[in-house]
Short mmCIF file of C-alpha atoms and ligand atoms in Angstrom, two decimals:
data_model
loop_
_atom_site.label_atom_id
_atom_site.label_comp_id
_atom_site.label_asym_id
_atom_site.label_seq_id
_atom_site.Cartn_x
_atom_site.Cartn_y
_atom_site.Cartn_z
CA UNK A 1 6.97 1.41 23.67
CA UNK A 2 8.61 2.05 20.76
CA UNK A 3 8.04 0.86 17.08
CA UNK A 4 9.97 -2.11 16.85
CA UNK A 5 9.24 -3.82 20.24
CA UNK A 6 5.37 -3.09 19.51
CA UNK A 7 5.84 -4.71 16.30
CA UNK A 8 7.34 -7.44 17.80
CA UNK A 9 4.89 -7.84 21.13
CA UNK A 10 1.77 -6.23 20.37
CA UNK A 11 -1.03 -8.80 19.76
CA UNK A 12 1.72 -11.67 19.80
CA UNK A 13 1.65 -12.66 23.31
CA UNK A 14 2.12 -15.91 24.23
CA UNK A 15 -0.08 -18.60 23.63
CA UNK A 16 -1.70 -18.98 27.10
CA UNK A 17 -2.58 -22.90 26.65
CA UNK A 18 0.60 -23.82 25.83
CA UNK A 19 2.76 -20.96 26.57
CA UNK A 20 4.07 -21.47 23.01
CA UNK A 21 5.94 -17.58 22.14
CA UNK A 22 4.41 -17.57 18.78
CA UNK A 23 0.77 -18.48 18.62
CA UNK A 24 -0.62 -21.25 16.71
CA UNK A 25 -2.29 -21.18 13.45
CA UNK A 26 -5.85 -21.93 14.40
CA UNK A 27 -7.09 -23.93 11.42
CA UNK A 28 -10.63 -24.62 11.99
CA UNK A 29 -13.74 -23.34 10.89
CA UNK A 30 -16.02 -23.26 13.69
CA UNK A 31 -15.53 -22.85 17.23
CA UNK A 32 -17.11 -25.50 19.54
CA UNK A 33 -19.71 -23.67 22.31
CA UNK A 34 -19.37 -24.33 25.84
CA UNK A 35 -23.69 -24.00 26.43
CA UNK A 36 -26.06 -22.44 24.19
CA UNK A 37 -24.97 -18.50 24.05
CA UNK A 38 -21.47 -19.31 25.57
CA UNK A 39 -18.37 -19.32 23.72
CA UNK A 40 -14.48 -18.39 24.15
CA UNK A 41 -14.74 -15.45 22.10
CA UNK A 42 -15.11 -17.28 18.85
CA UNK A 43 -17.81 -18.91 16.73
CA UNK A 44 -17.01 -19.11 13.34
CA UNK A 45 -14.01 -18.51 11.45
CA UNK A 46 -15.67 -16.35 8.73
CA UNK A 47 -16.74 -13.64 11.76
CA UNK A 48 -12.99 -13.77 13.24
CA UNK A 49 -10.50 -16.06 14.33
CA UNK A 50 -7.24 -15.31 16.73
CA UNK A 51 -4.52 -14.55 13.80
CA UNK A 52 -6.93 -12.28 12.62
CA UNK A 53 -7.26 -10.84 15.65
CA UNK A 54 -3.75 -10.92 16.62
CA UNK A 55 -3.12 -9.68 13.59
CA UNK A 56 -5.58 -6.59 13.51
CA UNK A 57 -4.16 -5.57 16.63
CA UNK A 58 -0.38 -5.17 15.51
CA UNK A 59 -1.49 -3.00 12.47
CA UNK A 60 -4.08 -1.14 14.56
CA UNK A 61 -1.71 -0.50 17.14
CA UNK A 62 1.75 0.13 14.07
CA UNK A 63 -0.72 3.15 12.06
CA UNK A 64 -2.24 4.47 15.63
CA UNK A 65 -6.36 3.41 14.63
CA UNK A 66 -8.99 2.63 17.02
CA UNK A 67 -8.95 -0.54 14.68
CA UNK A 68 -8.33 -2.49 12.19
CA UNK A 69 -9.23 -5.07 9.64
CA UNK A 70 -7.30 -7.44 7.47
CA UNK A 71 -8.47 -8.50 4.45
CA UNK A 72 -7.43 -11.02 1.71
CA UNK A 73 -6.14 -8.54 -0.65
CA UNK A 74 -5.18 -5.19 -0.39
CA UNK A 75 -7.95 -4.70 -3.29
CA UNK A 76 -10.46 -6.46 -0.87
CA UNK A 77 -9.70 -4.02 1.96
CA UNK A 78 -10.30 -0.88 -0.37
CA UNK A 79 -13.34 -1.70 -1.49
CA UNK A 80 -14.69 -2.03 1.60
CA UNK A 81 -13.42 1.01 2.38
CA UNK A 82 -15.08 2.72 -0.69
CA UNK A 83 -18.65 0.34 0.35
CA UNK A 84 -18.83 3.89 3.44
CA UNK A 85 -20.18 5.98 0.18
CA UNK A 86 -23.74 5.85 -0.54
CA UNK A 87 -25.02 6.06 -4.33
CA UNK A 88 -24.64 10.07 -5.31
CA UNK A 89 -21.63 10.41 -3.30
CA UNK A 90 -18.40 11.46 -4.87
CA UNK A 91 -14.51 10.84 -4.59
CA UNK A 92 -11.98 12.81 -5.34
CA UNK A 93 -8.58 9.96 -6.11
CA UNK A 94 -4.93 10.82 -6.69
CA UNK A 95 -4.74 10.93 -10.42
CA UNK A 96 -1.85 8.29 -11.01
CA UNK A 97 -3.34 5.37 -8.15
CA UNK A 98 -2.87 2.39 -8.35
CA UNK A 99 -4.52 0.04 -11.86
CA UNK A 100 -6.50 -1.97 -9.84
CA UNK A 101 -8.07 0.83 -7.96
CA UNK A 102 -8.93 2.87 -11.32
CA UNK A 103 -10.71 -0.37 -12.56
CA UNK A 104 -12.40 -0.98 -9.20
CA UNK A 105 -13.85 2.66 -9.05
CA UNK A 106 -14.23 3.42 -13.05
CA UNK A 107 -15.60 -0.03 -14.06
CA UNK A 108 -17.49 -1.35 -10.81
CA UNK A 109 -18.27 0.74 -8.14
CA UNK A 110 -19.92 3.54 -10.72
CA UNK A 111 -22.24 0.99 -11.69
CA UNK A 112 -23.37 1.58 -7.81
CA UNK A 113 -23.76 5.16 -8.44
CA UNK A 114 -20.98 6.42 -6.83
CA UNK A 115 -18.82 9.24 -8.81
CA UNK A 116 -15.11 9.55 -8.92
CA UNK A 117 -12.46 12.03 -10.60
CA UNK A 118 -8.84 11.64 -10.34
CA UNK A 119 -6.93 15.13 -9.91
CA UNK A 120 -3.14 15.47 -9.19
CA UNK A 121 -3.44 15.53 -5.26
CA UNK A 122 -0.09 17.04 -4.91
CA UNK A 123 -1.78 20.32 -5.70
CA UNK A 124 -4.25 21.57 -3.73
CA UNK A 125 -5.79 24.00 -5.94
CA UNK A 126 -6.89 21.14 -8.25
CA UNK A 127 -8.01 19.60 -5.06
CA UNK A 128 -10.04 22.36 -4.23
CA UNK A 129 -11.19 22.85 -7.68
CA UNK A 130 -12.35 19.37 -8.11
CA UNK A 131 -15.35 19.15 -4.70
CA UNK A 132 -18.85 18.76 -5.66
CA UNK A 133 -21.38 19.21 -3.29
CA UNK A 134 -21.52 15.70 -2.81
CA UNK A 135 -18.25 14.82 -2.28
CA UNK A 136 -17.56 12.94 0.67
CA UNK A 137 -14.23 11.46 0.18
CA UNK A 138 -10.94 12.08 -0.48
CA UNK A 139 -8.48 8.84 -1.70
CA UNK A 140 -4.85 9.71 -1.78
CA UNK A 141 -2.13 7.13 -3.02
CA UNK A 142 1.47 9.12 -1.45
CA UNK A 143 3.96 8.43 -3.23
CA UNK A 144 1.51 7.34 -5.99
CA UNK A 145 2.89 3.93 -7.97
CA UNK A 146 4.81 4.32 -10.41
CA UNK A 147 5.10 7.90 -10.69
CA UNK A 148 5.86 8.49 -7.16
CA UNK A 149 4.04 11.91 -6.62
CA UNK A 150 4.06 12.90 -3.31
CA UNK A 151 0.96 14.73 -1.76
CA UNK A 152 1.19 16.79 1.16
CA UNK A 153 -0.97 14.76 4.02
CA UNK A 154 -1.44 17.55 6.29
CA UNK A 155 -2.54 19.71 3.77
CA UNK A 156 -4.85 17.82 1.98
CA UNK A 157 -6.62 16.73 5.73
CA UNK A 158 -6.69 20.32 6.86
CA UNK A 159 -9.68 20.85 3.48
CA UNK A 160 -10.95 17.42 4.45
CA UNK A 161 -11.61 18.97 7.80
CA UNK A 162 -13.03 21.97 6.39
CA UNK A 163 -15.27 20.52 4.00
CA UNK A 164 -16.22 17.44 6.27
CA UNK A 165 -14.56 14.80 4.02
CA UNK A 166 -13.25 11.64 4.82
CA UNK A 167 -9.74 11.01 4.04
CA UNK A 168 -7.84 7.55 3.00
CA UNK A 169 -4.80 7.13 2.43
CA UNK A 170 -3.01 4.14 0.57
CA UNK A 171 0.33 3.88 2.88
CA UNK A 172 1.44 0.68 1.31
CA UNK A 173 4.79 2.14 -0.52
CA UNK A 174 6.02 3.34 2.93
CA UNK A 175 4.60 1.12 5.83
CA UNK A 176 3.87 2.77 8.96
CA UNK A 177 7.30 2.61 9.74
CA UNK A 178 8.21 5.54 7.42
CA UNK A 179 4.64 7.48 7.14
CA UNK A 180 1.77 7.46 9.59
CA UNK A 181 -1.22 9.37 7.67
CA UNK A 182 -3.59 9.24 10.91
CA UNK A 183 -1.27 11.23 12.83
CA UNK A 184 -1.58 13.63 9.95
CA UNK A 185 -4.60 13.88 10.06
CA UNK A 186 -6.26 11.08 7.93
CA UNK A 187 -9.59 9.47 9.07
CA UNK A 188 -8.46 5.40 7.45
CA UNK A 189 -5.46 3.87 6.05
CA UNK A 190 -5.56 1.00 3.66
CA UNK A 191 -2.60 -1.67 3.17
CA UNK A 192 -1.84 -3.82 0.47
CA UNK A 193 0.04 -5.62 3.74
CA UNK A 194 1.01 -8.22 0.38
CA UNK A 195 4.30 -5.40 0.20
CA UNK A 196 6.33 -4.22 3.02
CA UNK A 197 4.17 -5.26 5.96
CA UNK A 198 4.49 -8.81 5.31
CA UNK A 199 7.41 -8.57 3.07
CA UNK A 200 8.13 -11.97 1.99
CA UNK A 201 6.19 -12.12 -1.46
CA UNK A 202 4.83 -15.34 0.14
CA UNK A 203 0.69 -14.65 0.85
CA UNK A 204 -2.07 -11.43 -0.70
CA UNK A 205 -3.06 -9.14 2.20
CA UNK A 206 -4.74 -6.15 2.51
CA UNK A 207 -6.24 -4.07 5.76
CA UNK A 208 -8.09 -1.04 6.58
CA UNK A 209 -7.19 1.02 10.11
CA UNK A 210 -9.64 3.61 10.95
CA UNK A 211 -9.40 6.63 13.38
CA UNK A 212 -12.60 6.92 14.12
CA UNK A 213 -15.16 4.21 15.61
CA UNK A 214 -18.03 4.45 13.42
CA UNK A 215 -15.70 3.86 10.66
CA UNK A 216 -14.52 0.41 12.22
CA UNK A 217 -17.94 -0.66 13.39
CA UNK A 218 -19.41 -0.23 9.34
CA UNK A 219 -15.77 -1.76 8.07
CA UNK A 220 -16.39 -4.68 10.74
CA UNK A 221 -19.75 -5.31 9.70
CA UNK A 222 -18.85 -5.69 5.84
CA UNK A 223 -15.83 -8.30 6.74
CA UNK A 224 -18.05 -10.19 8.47
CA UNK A 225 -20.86 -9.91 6.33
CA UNK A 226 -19.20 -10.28 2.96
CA UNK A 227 -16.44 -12.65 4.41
CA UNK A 228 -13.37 -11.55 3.01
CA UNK A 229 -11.84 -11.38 6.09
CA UNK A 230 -7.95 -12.90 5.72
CA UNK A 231 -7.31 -16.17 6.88
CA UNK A 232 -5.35 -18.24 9.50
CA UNK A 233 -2.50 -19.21 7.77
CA UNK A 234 -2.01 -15.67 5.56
CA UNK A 235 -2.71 -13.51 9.17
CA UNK A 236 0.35 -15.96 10.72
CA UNK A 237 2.64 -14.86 7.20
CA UNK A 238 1.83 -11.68 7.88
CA UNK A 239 2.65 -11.56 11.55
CA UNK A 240 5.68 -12.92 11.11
CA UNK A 241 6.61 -10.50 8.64
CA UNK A 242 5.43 -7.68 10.42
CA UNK A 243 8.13 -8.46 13.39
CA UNK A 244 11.14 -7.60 11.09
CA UNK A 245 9.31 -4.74 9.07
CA UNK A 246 11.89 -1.97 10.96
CA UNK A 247 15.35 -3.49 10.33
CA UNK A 248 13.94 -4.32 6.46
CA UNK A 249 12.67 -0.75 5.73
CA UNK A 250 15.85 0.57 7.61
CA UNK A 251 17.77 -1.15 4.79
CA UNK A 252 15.43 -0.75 2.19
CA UNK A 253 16.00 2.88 2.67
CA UNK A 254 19.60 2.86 2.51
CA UNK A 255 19.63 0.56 -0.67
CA UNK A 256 16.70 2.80 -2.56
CA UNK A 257 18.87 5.80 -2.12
CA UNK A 258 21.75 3.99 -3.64
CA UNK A 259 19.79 2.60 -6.51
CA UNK A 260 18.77 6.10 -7.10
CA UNK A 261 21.80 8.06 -7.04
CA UNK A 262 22.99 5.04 -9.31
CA UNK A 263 20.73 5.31 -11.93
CA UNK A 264 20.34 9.44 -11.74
CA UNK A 265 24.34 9.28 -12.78
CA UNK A 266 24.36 6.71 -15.71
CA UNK A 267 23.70 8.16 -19.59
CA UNK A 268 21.69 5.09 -20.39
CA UNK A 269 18.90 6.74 -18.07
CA UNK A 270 16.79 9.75 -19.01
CA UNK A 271 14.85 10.86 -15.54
CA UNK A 272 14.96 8.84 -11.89
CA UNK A 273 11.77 9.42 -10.25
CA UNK A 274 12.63 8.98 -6.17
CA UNK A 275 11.17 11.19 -3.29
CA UNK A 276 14.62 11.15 -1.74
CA UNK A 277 16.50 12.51 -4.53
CA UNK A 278 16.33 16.75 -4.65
CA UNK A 279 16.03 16.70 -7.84
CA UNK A 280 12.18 15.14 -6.96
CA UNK A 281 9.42 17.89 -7.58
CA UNK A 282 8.21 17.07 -3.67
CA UNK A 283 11.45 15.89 -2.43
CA UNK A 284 10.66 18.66 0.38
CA UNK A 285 7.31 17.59 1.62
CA UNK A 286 8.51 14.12 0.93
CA UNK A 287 11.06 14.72 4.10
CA UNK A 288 8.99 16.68 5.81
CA UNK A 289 6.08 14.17 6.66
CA UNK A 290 7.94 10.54 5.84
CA UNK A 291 10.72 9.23 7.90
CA UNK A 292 12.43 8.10 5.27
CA UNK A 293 12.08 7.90 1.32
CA UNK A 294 11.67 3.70 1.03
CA UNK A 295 13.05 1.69 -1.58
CA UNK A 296 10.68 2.50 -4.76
CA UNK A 297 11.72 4.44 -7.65
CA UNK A 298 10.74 4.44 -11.02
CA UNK A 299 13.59 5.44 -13.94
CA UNK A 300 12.82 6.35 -18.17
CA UNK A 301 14.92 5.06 -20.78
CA UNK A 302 13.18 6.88 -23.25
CA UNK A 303 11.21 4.21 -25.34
CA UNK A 304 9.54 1.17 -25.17
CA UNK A 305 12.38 -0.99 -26.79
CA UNK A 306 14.97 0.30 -24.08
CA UNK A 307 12.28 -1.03 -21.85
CA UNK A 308 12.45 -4.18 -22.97
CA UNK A 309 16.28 -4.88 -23.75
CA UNK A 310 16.95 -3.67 -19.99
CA UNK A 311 14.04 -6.03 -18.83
CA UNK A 312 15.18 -9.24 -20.87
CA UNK A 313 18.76 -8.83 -19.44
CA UNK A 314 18.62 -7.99 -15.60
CA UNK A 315 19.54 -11.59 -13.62
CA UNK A 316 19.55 -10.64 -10.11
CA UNK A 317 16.10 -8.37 -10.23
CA UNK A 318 13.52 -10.80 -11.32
CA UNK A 319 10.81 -9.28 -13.78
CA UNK A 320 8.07 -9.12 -12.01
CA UNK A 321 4.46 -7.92 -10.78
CA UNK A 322 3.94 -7.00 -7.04
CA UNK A 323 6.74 -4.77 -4.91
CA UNK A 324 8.19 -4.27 -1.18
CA UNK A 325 9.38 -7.96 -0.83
CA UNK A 326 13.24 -8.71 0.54
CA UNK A 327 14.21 -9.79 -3.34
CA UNK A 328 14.55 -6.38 -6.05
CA UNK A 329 11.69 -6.66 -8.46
CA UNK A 330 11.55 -4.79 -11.12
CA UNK A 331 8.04 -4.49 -13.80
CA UNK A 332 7.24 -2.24 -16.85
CA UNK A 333 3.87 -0.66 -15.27
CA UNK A 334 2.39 0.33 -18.84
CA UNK A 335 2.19 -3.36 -19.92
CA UNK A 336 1.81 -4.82 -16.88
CA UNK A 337 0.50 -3.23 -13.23
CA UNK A 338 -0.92 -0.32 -14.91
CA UNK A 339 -2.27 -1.78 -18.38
CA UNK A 340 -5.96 -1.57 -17.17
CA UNK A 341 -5.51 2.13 -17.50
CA UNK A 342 -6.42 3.15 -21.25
CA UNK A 343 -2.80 4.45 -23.30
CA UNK A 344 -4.19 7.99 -23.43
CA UNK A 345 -4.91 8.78 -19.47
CA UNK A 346 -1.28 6.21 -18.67
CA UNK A 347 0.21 9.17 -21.05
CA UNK A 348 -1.17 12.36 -18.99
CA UNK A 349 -0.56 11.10 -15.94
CA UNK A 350 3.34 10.27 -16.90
CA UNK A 351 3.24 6.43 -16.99
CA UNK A 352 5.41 6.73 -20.18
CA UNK A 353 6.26 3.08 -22.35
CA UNK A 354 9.96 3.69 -21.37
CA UNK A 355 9.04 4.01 -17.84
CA UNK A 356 10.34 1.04 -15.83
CA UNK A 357 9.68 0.25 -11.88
CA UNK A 358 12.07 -0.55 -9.09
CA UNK A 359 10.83 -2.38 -6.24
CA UNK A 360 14.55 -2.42 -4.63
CA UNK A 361 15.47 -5.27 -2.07
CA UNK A 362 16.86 -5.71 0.71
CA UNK A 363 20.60 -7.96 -1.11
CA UNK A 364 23.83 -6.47 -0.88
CA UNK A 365 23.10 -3.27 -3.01
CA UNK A 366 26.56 -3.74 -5.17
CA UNK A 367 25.22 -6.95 -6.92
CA UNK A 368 21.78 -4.81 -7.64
CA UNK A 369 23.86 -2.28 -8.96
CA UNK A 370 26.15 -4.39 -10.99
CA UNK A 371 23.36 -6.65 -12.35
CA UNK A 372 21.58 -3.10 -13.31
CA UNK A 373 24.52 -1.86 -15.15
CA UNK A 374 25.19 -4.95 -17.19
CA UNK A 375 21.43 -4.96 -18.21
CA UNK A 376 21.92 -0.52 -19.14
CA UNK A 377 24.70 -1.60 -21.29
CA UNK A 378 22.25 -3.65 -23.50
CA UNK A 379 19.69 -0.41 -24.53
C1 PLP B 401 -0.27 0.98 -3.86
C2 PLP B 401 -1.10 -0.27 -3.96
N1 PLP B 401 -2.30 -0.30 -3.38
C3 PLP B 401 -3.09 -1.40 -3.45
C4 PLP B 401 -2.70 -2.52 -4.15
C5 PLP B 401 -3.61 -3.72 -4.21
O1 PLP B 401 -3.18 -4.71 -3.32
P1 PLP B 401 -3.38 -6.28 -3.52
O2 PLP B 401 -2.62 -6.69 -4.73
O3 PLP B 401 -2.87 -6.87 -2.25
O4 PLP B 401 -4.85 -6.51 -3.70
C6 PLP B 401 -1.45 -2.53 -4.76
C7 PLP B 401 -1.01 -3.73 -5.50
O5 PLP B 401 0.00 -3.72 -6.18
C8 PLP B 401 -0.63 -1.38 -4.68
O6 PLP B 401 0.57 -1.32 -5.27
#
């Protein structure tokens, strides 16, 4: 089947009690047992429940895993994911990932004894450069929020072949819809499914799909174990999103390039940072492995005060933390998604103070680009 209708179908049959076409939101705890050792597939809701599982399915089924499992937080799912490496082991990360990653890895999870550097992954060299003996992982954020560096997924899981490596991939900017790393040649994808997969800046999601099945049995075992498996209500959000994720990313692709050819043409704006555009430094590895460029982009008017006069006078884009929702967002990441990163390392890795993010929507893209052009004229 294709995309769409497997979005729609898979793991959302009927309810077969009821015959209800979307299933209920099974808001219990505990599952009542037919005879000691006897139960209907369920026993308590911490373990699983039928969104989840409904839920786990679609996503399995949308990336092309063996599994997977959803999470309450995209941040939730990746630290499971980084719970495979033992004390000793090392990571190599995408330099710009993510803020909430960084902190997890450089403030937590090295307190476990796990080591981590963060290289440009968009050149293999440094890649290459950067493996220890006991590396054992390789973390790649493509395109990379804010800066929207694209690695090269096929290249990077040829060496993690080679060396024996498992790769992840963070495929939350594009959704499956536009980039499917397993196919690649990636061993697990993570989601923060709170962006494009559910779409509707409504619930926190995250999930984990791994290719291979010892993978998904150690990833099972932690949701279960450390129970932050998602829950009813947030699986049913994100199901629901998940049915319309095609025709949204179809026209968040069409209104990102507009945004960006927008912005790349008015004086106001220094640099537009957007895999689609050929001015991008990977623009052609960018259309060689996505199927199209999504609706993030990230633009420089030069100094932090620009920043902020653009920021206080945008109507229609609402200032804002989070991305990949039908409504245009748009954030500063040096004060605000990416402040957890210390000024100095934000600076190498080109998260500049007049940097500003565009999570672009999904309205008609004249109002986005009028409302952005009133707010320009203020700088
Ligand atoms: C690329 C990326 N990965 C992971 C996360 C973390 O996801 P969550 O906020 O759902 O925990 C975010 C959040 O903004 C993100 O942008």
């Amino acid at each position: 089947m294709g995309f769409s209708t497997d979005a729609i179908h898979v793991g959302q049959e009927p309810d077969p009690s009821t015959g209800s076409i979307v299933a209920p939101i099974y808001q219990t705890s505990t599952y009542v047992q037919e005879a000691l050792g006897s139960n209907k597939g369920y026993d308590y809701a911490r373990t699983n429940h039928p969104n989840r599982k409904a839920l786990e399915r679609t996503v399995a089924k949308l990336e092309g895993g063996v599994a997977a499992y959803v999470f309450t937080s995209g941040m939730a799912a990746i630290d499971s994911v980084f719970r495979l490496l033992r004390p000793g082991d090392h990571a190599i990360l995408s330099r710009a990932v993510y803020g909430g990653v960084y902190r997890l890895t450089t403030q937590f999870l090295v307190q476990l004894g796990m080591e981590f550097s963060f290289i440009d992954t968009s050149c293999l060299e440094q890649v290459q450069k950067a493996l220890r003996p006991s590396t054992k992982m390789i973390y790649v954020e493509t395109p990379t929020n804010p800066t929207m560096i694209v690695t090269d997924l096929a290249a990077i899981a040829a060496l993690a072949r080679d060396k024996n490596l498992t790769m992840v991939v963070d495929n939350t900017f594009l959704s499956p819809y536009l980039q499917q790393p397993l196919a690649l040649g990636a061993h697990i994808v993570v989601h923060s499914m709170t962006k494009y997969l559910n779409g509707h800046s409504d619930c926190i999601a995250g999930a984990a799909i791994l290719s291979r099945k010892e993978d998904a049995e150690k990833i099972y075992f932690l949701q279960r174990s450390a129970g932050a498996g998602l829950a009813p209500m947030d699986c049913f959000l994100v199901s629901r999103g998940i049915k319309t994720l095609a025709v949204r990313m179809d026209r968040h692709n069409l209104n990102g390039m507009a945004m960006a050819k927008f912005l790349e043409s008015h004086p106001k704006v220094q640099r537009v940072i957007y895999p689609g555009l050929p001015s991008h430094p990977q623009h052609a590895i960018a259309k060689k492995q996505q199927r199209g460029f999504g609706a993030m982009l990230s633009f420089d008017v030069g100094s932090l005060d620009s920043a902020r006069n653009l920021l206080n006078h945008v109507k229609l884009c609402s200032l804002a933390e989070s991305l990949g929702g039908v409504e245009t967002l748009i954030s500063h990441p040096a004060s605000m998604t990416h402040a957890s990163i210390p000024a100095d390392v934000r600076k190498q890795i080109g998260i500049a103070d007049g940097l500003v993010r565009l999570s672009v929507g999904i309205e008609d893209v004249e109002d986005l680009i009028a409302d952005l052009d009133h707010a320009l004229a203020k700088i």
